[in-house]
């Protein structure tokens, strides 16, 4: 009987843990989708001068293929897709031209 009670308690606890994890994953996915929906494609020429200055200084080997404007923490930020012969990266800039994040791959 004790074994059965213990197994039942473990089963209930695993269900609660799984449900909590599933809720966290779902919230993360919803946030990502919301951010994606707010991303607006802009012309590379529309990027702020501060961003283009950083691109020229720190990413001179790359060409800017696409640019997107979005909001993060109530501030405008800019994703820029960059490419060169053997690499594609995407870089997130704040409006002052500071690199916030850099990832491999296309936007």
Short mmCIF file of C-alpha atoms in Angstrom, two decimals:
data_model
loop_
_atom_site.label_atom_id
_atom_site.label_comp_id
_atom_site.label_asym_id
_atom_site.label_seq_id
_atom_site.Cartn_x
_atom_site.Cartn_y
_atom_site.Cartn_z
CA UNK A 1 0.00 0.00 0.00
CA UNK A 2 2.85 2.39 0.85
CA UNK A 3 4.45 1.69 -2.53
CA UNK A 4 1.20 2.45 -4.31
CA UNK A 5 0.79 5.75 -2.40
CA UNK A 6 4.37 6.69 -3.18
CA UNK A 7 3.90 5.93 -6.89
CA UNK A 8 0.71 7.96 -6.98
CA UNK A 9 2.47 10.91 -5.33
CA UNK A 10 5.36 10.70 -7.82
CA UNK A 11 2.92 10.54 -10.73
CA UNK A 12 1.05 13.63 -9.52
CA UNK A 13 4.30 15.54 -8.96
CA UNK A 14 5.58 14.70 -12.43
CA UNK A 15 2.32 15.90 -13.97
CA UNK A 16 2.57 19.18 -12.07
CA UNK A 17 6.21 19.63 -13.15
CA UNK A 18 5.39 18.82 -16.77
CA UNK A 19 2.46 21.24 -16.77
CA UNK A 20 4.61 24.04 -15.32
CA UNK A 21 7.36 23.40 -17.88
CA UNK A 22 4.81 23.33 -20.71
CA UNK A 23 3.37 26.66 -19.55
CA UNK A 24 6.86 28.23 -19.47
CA UNK A 25 7.62 26.96 -22.97
CA UNK A 26 4.27 28.21 -24.24
CA UNK A 27 4.86 31.68 -22.76
CA UNK A 28 8.32 31.84 -24.36
CA UNK A 29 6.88 30.86 -27.74
CA UNK A 30 4.09 33.44 -27.44
CA UNK A 31 6.64 36.17 -26.62
CA UNK A 32 8.81 35.18 -29.58
CA UNK A 33 5.83 35.21 -31.93
CA UNK A 34 4.73 38.62 -30.65
CA UNK A 35 8.21 40.02 -31.23
CA UNK A 36 8.31 38.46 -34.69
CA UNK A 37 4.96 40.01 -35.60
CA UNK A 38 6.18 43.46 -34.61
CA UNK A 39 9.29 43.21 -36.80
CA UNK A 40 8.95 45.59 -39.77
CA UNK A 41 11.28 45.31 -42.75
CA UNK A 42 12.97 48.58 -43.66
CA UNK A 43 15.48 49.57 -46.31
CA UNK A 44 19.11 49.29 -45.21
CA UNK A 45 19.39 52.97 -46.13
CA UNK A 46 16.78 53.75 -43.45
CA UNK A 47 18.99 52.49 -40.59
CA UNK A 48 20.12 55.20 -38.16
CA UNK A 49 23.53 56.70 -38.86
CA UNK A 50 24.80 55.26 -35.59
CA UNK A 51 23.98 51.74 -36.80
CA UNK A 52 25.52 52.28 -40.23
CA UNK A 53 28.66 53.68 -38.59
CA UNK A 54 29.00 50.50 -36.50
CA UNK A 55 28.37 48.39 -39.59
CA UNK A 56 31.15 50.23 -41.44
CA UNK A 57 33.57 49.99 -38.53
CA UNK A 58 32.94 46.50 -37.16
CA UNK A 59 31.38 44.59 -40.07
CA UNK A 60 33.22 46.04 -43.07
CA UNK A 61 33.77 42.56 -44.56
CA UNK A 62 30.01 41.96 -44.71
CA UNK A 63 27.28 43.37 -46.91
CA UNK A 64 23.94 44.31 -45.38
CA UNK A 65 21.18 42.34 -47.12
CA UNK A 66 18.07 43.12 -45.07
CA UNK A 67 17.11 45.29 -42.14
CA UNK A 68 14.20 45.16 -39.71
CA UNK A 69 12.98 47.57 -37.06
CA UNK A 70 11.24 46.33 -33.94
CA UNK A 71 10.72 47.19 -30.28
CA UNK A 72 12.52 45.58 -27.35
CA UNK A 73 12.02 46.77 -23.78
CA UNK A 74 10.09 49.75 -25.17
CA UNK A 75 13.07 50.88 -27.29
CA UNK A 76 13.60 50.73 -31.04
CA UNK A 77 16.12 48.11 -32.11
CA UNK A 78 17.31 46.97 -35.51
CA UNK A 79 18.04 43.48 -36.85
CA UNK A 80 20.41 43.48 -39.80
CA UNK A 81 21.10 40.41 -41.96
CA UNK A 82 24.73 40.45 -43.08
CA UNK A 83 26.55 38.17 -45.47
CA UNK A 84 29.96 37.52 -46.94
CA UNK A 85 31.33 34.67 -49.03
CA UNK A 86 31.24 31.96 -46.40
CA UNK A 87 28.99 33.30 -43.66
CA UNK A 88 25.58 34.74 -42.90
CA UNK A 89 24.93 36.47 -39.60
CA UNK A 90 22.19 38.54 -38.05
CA UNK A 91 23.02 41.35 -35.68
CA UNK A 92 20.73 43.23 -33.32
CA UNK A 93 21.60 46.90 -32.72
CA UNK A 94 20.14 49.49 -30.39
CA UNK A 95 19.41 52.95 -31.76
CA UNK A 96 22.85 54.17 -30.60
CA UNK A 97 24.56 51.56 -32.82
CA UNK A 98 25.60 49.26 -29.98
CA UNK A 99 25.53 45.54 -30.79
CA UNK A 100 23.03 43.82 -28.49
CA UNK A 101 23.13 40.34 -29.98
CA UNK A 102 24.75 38.46 -32.85
CA UNK A 103 23.66 35.09 -34.26
CA UNK A 104 24.67 32.87 -37.14
CA UNK A 105 22.16 32.47 -39.94
CA UNK A 106 19.62 34.44 -41.92
CA UNK A 107 16.70 36.47 -40.63
#
